[in-house]
Coordinates of C-alpha atoms in Angstrom, one line a residue:
M13 CA -6.7 2.6 -18.9
R14 CA -6.8 -0.1 -15.2
T15 CA -7.9 1.6 -12.8
V16 CA -10.6 -1.6 -11.8
R17 CA -7.0 -3.6 -11.6
H18 CA -6.1 0.0 -9.4
L19 CA -9.4 -0.6 -7.6
M20 CA -8.4 -3.3 -6.3
A21 CA -5.7 -3.2 -5.4
L22 CA -6.3 -0.1 -3.4
W23 CA -9.3 -1.4 -1.8
C24 CA -7.1 -4.9 -0.9
G25 CA -4.8 -2.9 1.4
A26 CA -1.8 -3.1 -0.8
L27 CA -0.2 -1.6 -4.9
F28 CA 0.5 -4.2 -7.2
L29 CA 2.7 -2.9 -10.8
L30 CA 2.0 -4.8 -13.9
P31 CA 5.6 -6.2 -17.5
V32 CA 7.8 -2.0 -16.1
T33 CA 13.4 1.9 -14.7
P34 CA 14.5 2.8 -11.2
A35 CA 14.2 6.5 -10.1
R36 CA 17.0 8.9 -11.7
G37 CA 17.0 12.9 -10.9
V38 CA 18.5 14.7 -8.2
G39 CA 17.0 13.9 -5.0
L40 CA 16.8 10.2 -2.8
E41 CA 18.8 7.5 -3.4
F42 CA 17.6 4.5 -1.6
D43 CA 19.5 1.1 -1.2
F44 CA 17.7 -2.2 -1.9
T45 CA 19.2 -4.8 0.4
V46 CA 17.5 -7.7 0.1
V47 CA 16.2 -10.4 2.7
A48 CA 14.6 -13.0 1.1
R49 CA 15.3 -14.8 -2.5
R50 CA 12.1 -17.7 -4.0
G51 CA 14.3 -20.7 -4.4
D52 CA 16.9 -19.7 -1.2
P53 CA 16.5 -22.5 1.6
A54 CA 14.3 -21.4 4.0
P55 CA 16.5 -20.7 7.8
G56 CA 15.1 -22.6 10.2
A57 CA 13.2 -25.6 8.2
A58 CA 14.2 -29.7 7.0
P59 CA 17.3 -30.1 4.2
G60 CA 16.5 -29.3 0.7
L61 CA 12.9 -27.0 1.8
L62 CA 13.6 -23.9 -0.6
F63 CA 11.8 -20.2 -0.6
E64 CA 9.2 -20.9 -3.2
H65 CA 6.1 -18.4 -2.8
F66 CA 5.8 -15.6 -0.9
G67 CA 2.2 -14.5 1.4
T68 CA -0.1 -17.3 1.6
L69 CA -2.7 -17.8 -0.8
P70 CA -0.1 -19.2 -4.2
P71 CA -3.0 -18.9 -6.6
L72 CA -3.9 -15.2 -5.7
G73 CA -0.6 -13.4 -4.9
G74 CA -0.5 -10.1 -4.0
N75 CA -2.4 -8.6 -1.2
L76 CA -4.6 -11.7 -0.6
A77 CA -2.0 -13.8 0.1
A78 CA -0.7 -10.9 3.0
P79 CA 2.3 -8.6 2.1
P80 CA 5.5 -8.8 4.2
A81 CA 5.6 -6.3 6.7
V82 CA 8.0 -3.9 8.2
G83 CA 8.3 -2.2 12.4
S84 CA 9.4 1.3 12.8
E85 CA 12.6 -0.3 14.1
G86 CA 12.7 -2.3 10.6
T87 CA 12.2 -5.5 11.2
M88 CA 10.9 -7.2 8.8
A89 CA 8.3 -9.9 8.6
F90 CA 6.7 -12.8 5.9
H91 CA 5.0 -15.8 4.9
A92 CA 6.5 -18.5 2.8
F93 CA 5.6 -21.2 1.4
L94 CA 8.1 -24.0 0.5
G95 CA 8.8 -26.3 -2.3
D96 CA 12.1 -28.5 -3.4
G97 CA 12.2 -25.8 -6.4
D98 CA 9.7 -27.5 -8.5
P99 CA 6.0 -25.2 -7.6
S100 CA 3.6 -28.6 -8.6
T101 CA 5.2 -30.3 -5.4
I102 CA 4.6 -27.2 -3.1
E103 CA 2.6 -28.7 0.1
D104 CA -0.3 -27.1 2.4
T105 CA 1.9 -28.0 5.5
D106 CA 5.4 -26.9 4.0
R107 CA 4.5 -23.1 4.8
G108 CA 5.3 -20.6 8.1
I109 CA 6.3 -17.0 8.6
W110 CA 10.2 -15.6 8.7
K111 CA 10.9 -12.8 10.8
F112 CA 14.4 -10.7 9.9
N113 CA 15.7 -8.6 12.6
G114 CA 18.4 -6.7 10.5
T115 CA 20.7 -8.9 10.1
S116 CA 19.5 -12.2 10.3
L117 CA 16.4 -14.2 8.9
D118 CA 15.4 -16.7 11.2
L119 CA 11.6 -19.1 10.8
F120 CA 8.7 -17.6 13.7
L121 CA 7.0 -20.3 13.5
F122 CA 6.0 -23.3 10.9
V123 CA 3.0 -25.3 10.4
G124 CA 2.4 -28.0 12.9
D125 CA 4.6 -25.8 15.7
P126 CA 2.6 -25.8 19.3
A127 CA -0.5 -22.8 19.0
P128 CA 0.3 -21.2 22.9
G129 CA -2.1 -20.9 24.9
T130 CA -4.9 -24.1 22.9
G131 CA -2.8 -26.6 23.4
D132 CA -3.2 -27.8 20.3
I133 CA -1.2 -26.9 17.4
F134 CA -0.4 -24.7 14.3
S135 CA -3.4 -26.0 11.1
G136 CA -2.5 -23.2 9.0
F137 CA -1.6 -19.3 9.1
P138 CA -4.7 -17.2 7.3
G139 CA -4.2 -14.5 4.6
L140 CA -7.0 -13.9 2.8
F141 CA -7.3 -10.0 2.9
G142 CA -4.2 -9.3 4.6
H143 CA -3.7 -11.0 7.2
T144 CA -0.4 -9.5 7.4
P145 CA 1.7 -10.0 10.4
F146 CA 2.1 -6.8 12.6
V147 CA 5.5 -5.7 13.4
I148 CA 5.7 -3.7 16.6
D149 CA 9.1 -2.6 18.9
G150 CA 10.1 -5.9 17.1
R151 CA 7.3 -8.0 18.0
L152 CA 5.2 -10.2 16.1
T153 CA 1.3 -10.5 16.4
I154 CA 0.5 -13.0 14.1
F155 CA -3.0 -14.7 12.5
G156 CA -2.9 -18.4 13.0
S157 CA -5.4 -21.3 13.2
I158 CA -5.5 -24.4 14.2
G159 CA -7.8 -27.5 15.0
P160 CA -9.0 -29.5 11.1
V161 CA -8.5 -27.3 7.6
N162 CA -12.6 -27.4 6.8
N163 CA -13.0 -26.7 9.7
P164 CA -10.6 -24.6 11.9
A165 CA -10.7 -21.8 14.7
T166 CA -8.8 -18.2 14.0
G167 CA -7.3 -16.0 16.4
I168 CA -4.3 -13.7 16.7
W169 CA -0.8 -14.3 18.9
S170 CA 1.2 -11.7 20.1
E171 CA 4.8 -11.6 21.3
R172 CA 4.0 -8.1 22.3
F173 CA 5.0 -8.7 25.9
G174 CA 7.6 -11.2 25.0
S175 CA 7.1 -14.5 24.8
L176 CA 4.4 -15.4 22.0
E177 CA 0.9 -15.9 24.0
R178 CA -2.3 -16.0 22.9
V179 CA -5.2 -12.8 22.7
L180 CA -8.0 -14.6 20.6
L181 CA -9.5 -17.3 19.0
T182 CA -13.1 -17.8 17.7
G183 CA -15.4 -19.1 20.5
D184 CA -14.1 -16.7 22.3
M185 CA -16.4 -14.9 24.4
L186 CA -15.6 -11.0 25.5
P187 CA -17.1 -8.7 27.7
D188 CA -20.4 -7.2 27.1
L189 CA -22.2 -9.9 24.6
P190 CA -24.9 -11.6 25.2
A191 CA -25.2 -14.6 27.2
G192 CA -23.8 -17.0 25.3
E193 CA -22.9 -15.8 22.1
S194 CA -19.0 -15.4 21.2
I195 CA -17.3 -14.4 18.8
F196 CA -16.6 -15.8 15.0
D197 CA -14.8 -13.7 13.0
F198 CA -12.8 -10.4 13.6
N199 CA -11.0 -7.7 11.8
P200 CA -8.4 -5.9 14.5
V201 CA -5.1 -3.2 14.3
H202 CA -1.9 -2.7 16.4
R203 CA -0.9 0.0 18.0
G204 CA 1.9 -0.2 20.5
D205 CA 1.1 -2.0 23.2
E206 CA -3.0 -2.0 22.5
I207 CA -4.7 -4.5 20.1
L208 CA -8.1 -3.1 18.8
L209 CA -11.0 -5.6 17.2
N210 CA -13.6 -5.1 15.2
G211 CA -15.8 -8.2 15.8
F212 CA -18.6 -10.2 15.1
F213 CA -20.2 -12.5 16.8
T214 CA -22.9 -15.3 16.9
V215 CA -26.6 -14.4 18.2
G216 CA -28.3 -17.8 18.1
N217 CA -27.2 -20.2 15.1
G218 CA -26.6 -16.8 13.9
L219 CA -23.4 -15.4 12.3
G220 CA -24.9 -12.5 10.2
Y221 CA -22.0 -10.0 10.2
Q222 CA -24.8 -7.6 11.7
N223 CA -23.9 -8.1 14.8
E224 CA -20.4 -6.5 16.5
G225 CA -18.8 -4.5 18.3
L226 CA -15.1 -2.6 18.9
W227 CA -13.1 -3.7 21.5
R228 CA -9.2 -2.8 23.5
N229 CA -6.8 -5.3 24.8
R230 CA -3.9 -3.3 26.7
T231 CA -3.2 -5.7 29.7
G232 CA -4.0 -8.8 28.2
T233 CA -7.8 -8.2 29.1
W234 CA -10.7 -7.4 26.4
E235 CA -12.2 -4.3 27.6
T236 CA -15.3 -3.2 25.5
I237 CA -15.5 0.4 23.8
L238 CA -18.9 0.0 21.8
V239 CA -21.3 -3.0 21.1
K240 CA -24.7 -3.5 19.7
D241 CA -27.8 -2.6 21.2
Q242 CA -24.9 -0.8 24.0
P243 CA -26.9 2.5 25.1
V244 CA -24.6 5.6 23.1
P245 CA -23.0 7.7 25.4
G246 CA -24.9 11.6 25.5
M247 CA -28.3 10.4 24.4
P248 CA -31.7 9.5 25.7
A249 CA -32.8 6.3 27.4
G250 CA -33.6 3.9 25.5
V251 CA -31.1 5.1 22.3
V252 CA -28.7 2.0 20.8
F253 CA -26.1 0.9 19.1
A254 CA -27.6 -0.2 15.5
N255 CA -28.0 -1.9 12.6
D256 CA -28.3 0.2 9.6
T257 CA -31.1 0.0 7.3
S258 CA -29.3 -2.4 5.2
Q259 CA -29.2 -4.0 8.0
R260 CA -25.2 -3.7 8.2
G261 CA -23.7 -3.5 11.8
P262 CA -23.4 0.2 13.9
I263 CA -19.9 0.4 13.1
S264 CA -19.5 1.7 9.3
V265 CA -15.7 2.6 9.6
W266 CA -13.1 2.5 12.4
D267 CA -9.5 3.7 12.9
A268 CA -7.0 4.3 15.8
N269 CA -3.9 5.2 16.8
E270 CA -2.3 4.4 19.9
T271 CA -4.6 5.8 22.8
T272 CA -7.6 6.6 20.8
A273 CA -9.8 4.8 18.9
V274 CA -12.9 7.4 16.4
F275 CA -15.9 5.4 13.8
A276 CA -18.4 6.6 12.1
G277 CA -21.8 4.6 12.9
T278 CA -25.3 4.2 13.5
M279 CA -28.0 4.3 16.5
E280 CA -31.7 4.2 16.8
G281 CA -33.8 4.5 19.9
P282 CA -37.2 7.2 20.8
G283 CA -36.6 10.5 18.6
I284 CA -34.5 8.8 15.7
T285 CA -34.8 8.9 12.6
T286 CA -32.9 7.7 9.0
D287 CA -32.4 11.3 8.7
D288 CA -30.9 12.3 11.3
N289 CA -29.4 7.6 13.1
E290 CA -26.2 8.1 11.8
A291 CA -22.6 9.6 13.8
I292 CA -18.8 9.8 14.1
W293 CA -17.8 8.8 17.5
V294 CA -14.8 9.7 19.3
E295 CA -12.9 8.4 22.2
T296 CA -12.3 10.5 25.4
P297 CA -10.9 10.0 28.6
S298 CA -15.0 10.7 29.7
G299 CA -16.1 7.9 26.8
L300 CA -17.3 7.7 24.3
Q301 CA -17.4 11.6 22.2
M302 CA -20.2 12.5 19.2
L303 CA -17.8 14.6 17.4
V304 CA -20.3 15.6 13.8
R305 CA -24.3 14.0 13.1
E306 CA -26.1 13.5 10.4
D307 CA -28.1 16.4 9.4
D308 CA -26.3 18.3 11.9
K309 CA -25.4 22.0 9.8
A310 CA -21.8 21.4 7.9
P311 CA -19.7 24.1 9.7
G312 CA -18.5 26.8 7.9
R313 CA -20.3 26.1 4.5
A314 CA -23.2 28.4 3.8
G315 CA -26.8 28.5 3.5
N316 CA -28.3 25.8 5.1
V317 CA -26.3 23.0 3.7
R318 CA -26.2 19.5 6.7
F319 CA -24.6 16.3 7.0
G320 CA -26.2 13.2 5.0
S321 CA -28.3 12.1 2.5
S322 CA -31.7 12.4 1.6
T323 CA -31.1 9.3 -1.2
G324 CA -30.7 6.6 1.6
F325 CA -26.6 6.9 1.4
R326 CA -24.6 6.6 4.5
A327 CA -23.5 10.3 5.8
F328 CA -19.8 9.3 6.7
G329 CA -16.8 7.6 5.7
D330 CA -19.1 4.9 3.4
P331 CA -16.9 3.0 2.5
E332 CA -18.3 2.1 -1.1
D333 CA -18.3 5.6 -1.6
D334 CA -16.1 7.8 0.1
I335 CA -12.3 8.2 1.7
G336 CA -13.5 6.4 5.5
I337 CA -12.0 8.0 8.3
Y338 CA -8.8 8.2 9.6
I339 CA -6.6 9.1 13.4
N340 CA -3.4 10.5 13.0
A341 CA -0.7 10.1 16.2
Q342 CA -1.6 13.9 17.3
G343 CA -5.7 12.5 17.0
S344 CA -6.1 14.5 14.0
L345 CA -9.1 12.6 12.1
L346 CA -9.4 13.1 8.0
F347 CA -13.3 12.0 7.1
G348 CA -15.9 11.7 4.3
A349 CA -19.0 12.9 4.5
A350 CA -22.2 13.8 2.0
L351 CA -23.8 16.9 2.9
H352 CA -27.4 17.9 1.5
S353 CA -28.8 21.4 1.3
A354 CA -32.2 22.3 -0.4
Q355 CA -30.2 22.6 -4.0
F356 CA -28.9 19.2 -4.2
T357 CA -29.3 15.9 -2.7
R358 CA -26.0 14.4 -2.3
A359 CA -22.4 16.1 -2.6
R360 CA -19.3 14.0 -1.4
S361 CA -16.7 16.0 0.6
I362 CA -13.5 15.7 3.1
W363 CA -13.4 16.9 5.9
T364 CA -10.3 17.8 9.1
T365 CA -10.9 18.3 13.0
R366 CA -6.3 19.2 12.4
N367 CA -7.2 22.6 14.0
G368 CA -9.0 21.1 16.6
S369 CA -12.6 20.7 15.1
P370 CA -13.9 19.7 11.6
E371 CA -13.4 22.1 9.4
F372 CA -14.2 21.4 5.3
L373 CA -11.3 20.7 2.5
V374 CA -13.4 20.1 -0.6
R375 CA -16.6 18.1 -2.1
G376 CA -17.6 16.9 -4.7
F377 CA -20.5 15.7 -7.2
R378 CA -21.4 13.1 -9.8
P379 CA -21.5 14.7 -13.2
L380 CA -25.4 13.8 -13.4
P381 CA -28.7 15.3 -14.9
G382 CA -29.6 18.2 -11.9
N383 CA -26.3 18.1 -10.1
P384 CA -24.1 21.8 -9.6
P385 CA -20.7 21.4 -10.3
G386 CA -17.6 19.8 -7.8
D387 CA -14.4 22.2 -6.4
P388 CA -12.1 22.7 -9.1
A389 CA -10.1 20.3 -9.3
P390 CA -6.3 22.0 -8.9
G391 CA -3.1 21.0 -11.9
F392 CA -6.7 19.6 -14.1
P393 CA -7.5 22.4 -17.0
A394 CA -10.1 24.9 -16.0
G395 CA -13.9 23.8 -16.1
V396 CA -12.9 20.1 -14.4
H397 CA -14.1 19.7 -11.5
F398 CA -13.9 16.7 -8.1
S399 CA -17.0 14.2 -8.6
H400 CA -16.0 11.5 -5.4
F401 CA -13.3 10.1 -3.1
I402 CA -11.9 6.8 -3.6
R403 CA -9.3 7.3 0.0
G404 CA -7.4 9.2 1.8
V405 CA -4.3 10.3 4.2
I406 CA -3.3 12.6 7.4
N407 CA 1.0 11.9 8.5
D408 CA 1.4 13.4 11.8
Q409 CA 2.3 16.4 10.2
D410 CA -1.2 17.0 9.5
E411 CA -0.4 16.9 6.0
I412 CA -3.1 15.3 4.2
A413 CA -3.2 13.5 0.8
F414 CA -6.1 11.7 -1.1
W415 CA -6.9 10.1 -4.1
G416 CA -10.4 11.2 -6.1
F417 CA -12.5 11.2 -8.6
T418 CA -12.7 14.3 -11.5
D419 CA -16.1 15.4 -14.1
S420 CA -13.1 14.9 -17.2
G421 CA -13.7 12.0 -19.1
S422 CA -16.6 9.2 -19.3
I423 CA -19.5 8.7 -16.8
L424 CA -18.1 4.8 -16.3
D425 CA -14.2 5.4 -16.6
P426 CA -13.9 8.9 -15.4
D427 CA -10.4 10.5 -15.1
L428 CA -8.1 10.3 -11.4
G429 CA -5.8 12.5 -9.7
I430 CA -4.3 12.5 -6.4
W431 CA -3.6 15.4 -4.5
W432 CA -2.1 16.5 -1.6
D433 CA -2.7 19.9 1.2
R434 CA 0.3 20.8 3.6
P435 CA -2.0 22.1 4.6
G436 CA -3.0 24.9 3.2
T437 CA -2.9 24.8 0.1
I438 CA -4.5 22.0 -2.2
T439 CA -2.1 21.0 -5.2
L440 CA -2.6 18.0 -7.8
V441 CA 0.4 15.8 -7.3
A442 CA -0.9 13.1 -10.5
G443 CA -3.8 13.2 -12.6
E444 CA -4.7 10.9 -15.3
G445 CA -3.9 12.6 -19.1
L446 CA -1.5 14.7 -17.9
P447 CA 2.5 15.1 -17.6
V448 CA 4.7 13.2 -15.9
P449 CA 6.8 15.0 -14.3
A450 CA 9.3 12.6 -13.4
I451 CA 10.0 10.6 -17.6
S452 CA 10.2 13.6 -20.1
G453 CA 7.0 13.1 -22.7
A454 CA 4.7 10.8 -20.7
T455 CA 1.6 11.2 -19.2
F456 CA 0.0 9.4 -17.2
A457 CA -3.0 6.9 -18.1
S458 CA -4.0 6.1 -14.0
V459 CA -3.1 6.9 -11.1
V460 CA -3.0 4.9 -7.1
L461 CA -2.4 6.7 -3.6
N462 CA -0.2 4.5 -1.3
G463 CA 1.1 7.2 1.8
F464 CA 3.4 9.0 3.5
D465 CA 6.9 8.4 4.8
S466 CA 7.6 9.9 7.6
T467 CA 9.5 13.3 6.9
S468 CA 6.4 13.7 4.2
H469 CA 7.3 12.5 1.1
L470 CA 4.3 11.0 -0.4
W471 CA 4.4 7.3 -2.3
Y472 CA 2.3 6.4 -5.7
S473 CA 2.4 4.0 -8.6
A474 CA 1.0 4.9 -12.0
T475 CA 1.1 3.7 -15.6
F476 CA 1.9 6.3 -18.2
S477 CA 2.7 6.7 -22.4
G478 CA 4.2 7.8 -24.5
P479 CA 7.6 7.9 -26.8
G480 CA 9.0 4.8 -26.6
I481 CA 6.6 3.4 -23.6
G482 CA 4.5 0.1 -24.2
P483 CA 3.5 -2.3 -21.7
L484 CA 7.1 -3.2 -20.8
N485 CA 7.8 -0.3 -19.6
D486 CA 4.5 1.7 -18.6
E487 CA 4.0 1.5 -15.2
A488 CA 6.5 3.0 -11.7
I489 CA 6.8 3.9 -8.3
F490 CA 7.2 7.4 -7.7
V491 CA 7.7 9.9 -4.5
L492 CA 6.7 13.9 -4.1
E493 CA 9.4 15.4 -2.1
P494 CA 8.2 17.4 0.3
D495 CA 10.6 21.0 -2.8
G496 CA 7.4 19.2 -4.8
A497 CA 10.3 17.3 -7.0
H498 CA 9.0 13.4 -8.3
R499 CA 11.4 10.8 -8.2
V500 CA 10.7 7.4 -9.9
I501 CA 11.9 4.7 -7.3
L502 CA 11.5 1.7 -9.1
R503 CA 9.6 1.2 -12.9
E504 CA 8.8 -2.0 -14.8
G505 CA 11.8 -2.9 -16.9
D506 CA 14.6 -2.4 -14.6
L507 CA 16.9 -3.7 -13.5
L508 CA 17.6 -4.5 -10.7
D509 CA 20.4 -6.7 -8.6
F510 CA 19.2 -10.2 -7.5
S511 CA 22.4 -10.9 -5.6
S512 CA 21.8 -11.7 -1.5
T513 CA 25.5 -9.6 -1.7
G514 CA 24.0 -6.7 -2.8
D515 CA 27.7 -6.3 -5.4
G516 CA 25.5 -5.8 -8.5
S517 CA 26.1 -9.1 -10.1
D518 CA 23.0 -10.1 -10.8
P519 CA 20.8 -7.5 -13.0
R520 CA 17.7 -9.2 -14.1
V521 CA 14.7 -7.3 -15.3
V522 CA 11.4 -6.1 -12.8
A523 CA 8.5 -7.4 -13.9
F524 CA 5.6 -6.0 -11.1
V525 CA 6.1 -4.8 -8.1
Q526 CA 3.8 -4.8 -4.5
F527 CA 4.4 -2.9 -1.6
G528 CA 4.3 -4.7 2.1
A529 CA 3.6 -3.1 5.2
G530 CA 5.1 -0.4 7.4
I531 CA 7.8 1.9 7.1
T532 CA 10.7 1.6 9.2
D533 CA 12.2 4.8 11.2
D534 CA 14.7 6.3 8.1
N535 CA 12.2 5.6 6.8
G536 CA 12.9 1.9 4.9
R537 CA 9.9 0.5 2.7
V538 CA 9.2 -3.0 1.9
L539 CA 9.2 -4.5 -1.7
E540 CA 8.0 -7.4 -3.1
V541 CA 9.8 -7.5 -6.8
F542 CA 9.2 -10.0 -9.4
F543 CA 11.0 -10.8 -12.3
T544 CA 10.5 -11.1 -15.9
D545 CA 12.6 -14.2 -15.2
G546 CA 10.1 -15.5 -13.2
S547 CA 12.2 -14.9 -10.4
T548 CA 11.1 -13.0 -6.5
A549 CA 13.0 -11.1 -4.0
I550 CA 11.7 -9.5 -1.3
Y551 CA 14.4 -5.9 -0.3
L552 CA 14.1 -3.2 2.3
V553 CA 14.8 -0.5 0.4
T554 CA 16.0 2.3 2.6
P555 CA 16.6 6.4 1.6
R556 CA 21.0 6.7 1.9
P557 CA 22.1 8.9 4.5
G558 CA 23.2 12.7 3.2
A559 CA 22.6 10.9 -0.8
T560 CA 21.8 13.0 -3.7
S561 CA 20.9 11.9 -6.5
V562 CA 18.4 8.8 -7.6
P563 CA 20.3 5.5 -8.3
E564 CA 20.4 4.3 -11.9
I565 CA 20.5 0.3 -10.1
A566 CA 18.4 0.1 -7.5
G567 CA 20.3 3.3 -5.5
V568 CA 24.0 1.1 -5.7
S569 CA 25.3 4.0 -7.0
D570 CA 26.1 8.0 -7.8
F571 CA 27.4 7.1 -11.3
R572 CA 26.4 9.0 -13.9
L573 CA 25.5 7.2 -17.2
E574 CA 24.5 8.7 -20.2
P575 CA 21.2 7.7 -22.1
S576 CA 21.8 5.8 -25.3
R577 CA 22.2 7.6 -28.3
P578 CA 20.4 7.9 -30.6
N579 CA 17.1 5.4 -29.5
P580 CA 15.6 3.6 -30.8
L581 CA 18.6 2.2 -32.4
R582 CA 18.2 0.8 -36.0
A583 CA 20.2 -2.0 -37.4
G584 CA 23.2 -0.9 -39.3
A585 CA 23.5 1.9 -36.8
E586 CA 25.7 2.5 -33.7
A587 CA 24.2 3.1 -29.5
A588 CA 27.1 5.7 -28.2
L589 CA 26.7 5.3 -24.1
S590 CA 29.0 8.5 -22.7
F591 CA 30.0 8.6 -19.4
S592 CA 33.1 10.3 -17.4
L593 CA 35.3 9.1 -14.7
P594 CA 37.0 11.2 -12.6
A595 CA 39.9 9.0 -12.7
A596 CA 41.6 6.4 -13.9
G597 CA 40.3 3.0 -13.3
P598 CA 38.6 -0.2 -15.0
V599 CA 35.6 -0.6 -16.1
T600 CA 33.4 -3.0 -17.8
G601 CA 30.4 -2.7 -20.0
A602 CA 28.0 -5.4 -21.3
V603 CA 24.4 -5.9 -22.8
Y604 CA 22.3 -7.7 -21.2
D605 CA 18.6 -8.6 -22.8
A606 CA 14.9 -9.1 -21.5
G607 CA 15.5 -11.6 -19.3
G608 CA 19.1 -10.2 -17.6
R609 CA 21.0 -13.2 -19.8
R610 CA 24.5 -11.1 -20.9
I611 CA 24.5 -10.9 -25.4
R612 CA 27.4 -8.4 -26.1
S613 CA 30.0 -8.0 -23.8
L614 CA 30.9 -4.2 -24.7
A615 CA 34.0 -3.0 -22.3
N616 CA 36.6 -4.8 -19.9
G617 CA 39.8 -2.8 -18.8
R618 CA 40.8 0.5 -17.8
F619 CA 39.8 3.7 -18.5
E620 CA 41.8 6.9 -17.8
A621 CA 40.2 10.3 -16.3
G622 CA 38.3 12.0 -18.5
P623 CA 35.0 11.1 -20.8
H624 CA 34.3 7.8 -22.9
A625 CA 31.8 7.0 -25.1
L626 CA 31.2 2.8 -25.6
T627 CA 28.7 1.5 -28.8
W628 CA 26.7 -1.3 -29.2
D629 CA 25.7 -1.8 -32.8
G630 CA 22.8 -3.7 -32.1
R631 CA 24.9 -7.3 -32.3
D632 CA 25.4 -10.6 -29.6
D633 CA 28.9 -10.9 -28.8
Q634 CA 29.2 -13.7 -32.4
G635 CA 27.7 -11.1 -34.4
R636 CA 24.9 -12.1 -35.5
L637 CA 21.5 -9.2 -35.4
V638 CA 19.3 -9.3 -32.3
S639 CA 16.3 -10.0 -32.4
A640 CA 13.8 -6.1 -32.3
G641 CA 12.9 -5.4 -28.1
V642 CA 13.9 -3.9 -25.1
Y643 CA 17.7 -4.0 -23.9
F644 CA 19.9 -3.0 -21.5
A645 CA 23.6 -1.7 -21.4
R646 CA 25.7 -2.1 -18.3
V647 CA 28.0 0.1 -17.7
T648 CA 30.4 -0.6 -14.4
T649 CA 33.2 1.6 -13.1
A650 CA 34.9 2.2 -10.1
A651 CA 32.8 5.7 -9.5
G652 CA 29.6 3.9 -9.7
K653 CA 27.1 1.6 -11.8
G654 CA 24.6 2.7 -14.8
V655 CA 22.2 0.9 -16.8
R656 CA 20.1 2.4 -19.5
R657 CA 17.4 1.3 -22.4
V658 CA 17.9 1.1 -25.9
V659 CA 15.0 -0.6 -27.5
F660 CA 16.7 -2.0 -30.9
V661 CA 14.3 -1.5 -34.2
R662 CA 15.2 -4.1 -36.9

């Protein structure tokens, strides 16, 4: 199992797949549009400079280096380093941000460009831990730095009102900060025209992260939502937002939609104890309102079950051991909470306000001595219960999905699962040790929740094992459709067209895939795809309107190529690849190795309408037996294209 790697991928806000076949069966069909490729000339850059690496930190990659992002209308943005084709010659100054508007790719900013509102130039574009551009209505909000590389000032610039303007720079003084103090670090989100900021400020010479606040900027001016040591609305005089007992700041977790911020936090003052100093606050037209508080009775729970823990853990949205807090466009919340009673010291639980007030969904207990079992985990064998939870999502239709652990497996490596509630009944999406619905004979080894698209399709990734499955094809991206059907979208080892024209002329073998940020109005996603030959490309992946089947190659065909028989293929035998033509026409067929190189031509001519079969005997064009391994047979006809994997054993 690769649970730890997947946890790191999620906690950093993106999804990684290691070396992995495209989606099959009835369901969604996708078009893969190449936006940028490693080795292509970089638009707007000096002649001879090529895209060398996408992201902001070449040694780290993945979301640590800021994945690409797409907005609801289809505009995309990404960071890139440039070079001359030799990775060892990359210069730190040869990097920038590019913008794709659906038809053209243009340079947006480059190191050395003027930084509006500063009188300085951009010295970099910070990307550590996910400083991905925000894309709203075709306009970008980006993170940049100015000044010396070893001691830069970092900030936010946005073109939300037209031209690119400075929004914030470290060292700025925001409303309600102590006199003379300023922001030294920040964590923003962009919702509509509004930018919200979780900012950390200096106190004297200190840079402690316990000094924090929450601000919003709607029209170009910052407004305070809360600041440490500010009075808590609705509480007695002297009660203020304050650090928790571990000296973390007053904000535990937070989220916002276009109009409302919500956060879990801590307070102190007269009458406040460590048993009731935490709460969740929601913005209302009249100000902050407390939704639930530590030691309140948990609504709808039998007995004297209360929010919080008697063992000192955070009560709500503990970022180290709970699902956090989320708000959808309708204002419905999803949050994690600790519970306690006379019978137990700490349960984990999930709650929602989709019906207007806090409503219980599920609870779990770690499988430790003295703990009762959690709620039964649907879809797992009888006797398996929920343990604790990692992440949740709530879409604008108030459907919920969550990712968490059960009490099966070992204490150090319990089984993971993904569940959804649509709403009303919690059902299993995918679980470790259970069958993979979309791949016959396969069993899930690990699963990772990504999230919903706008039409209630749930995206996730997984590793799996089973007959014919190994390190080169054991991981994939899946979609669970509203009707309950699972589809493979892209899998390790798939051939995906790398050509800039999308004509299928340059198939290459997928090694791993990274999700970008954002979803388009037509459910498009951005993926960064890495291939076994070292090439990389950014794709915009969009469902094909009215499609009824998922493609064999990257969504470019509805042609049906039957699986290779037999498979695996042994020396001395022949593998047959069957298909049917609705009308006479040209047919080409070839076999490719795992590096995407063509090794054998199978057909190149005109075929009559009706059933046909191409055969391969495990030899190359020179008649030599190929090495044992994974190969790909590709057949192209006027009716479409298809690819099948063939495992050759000598």
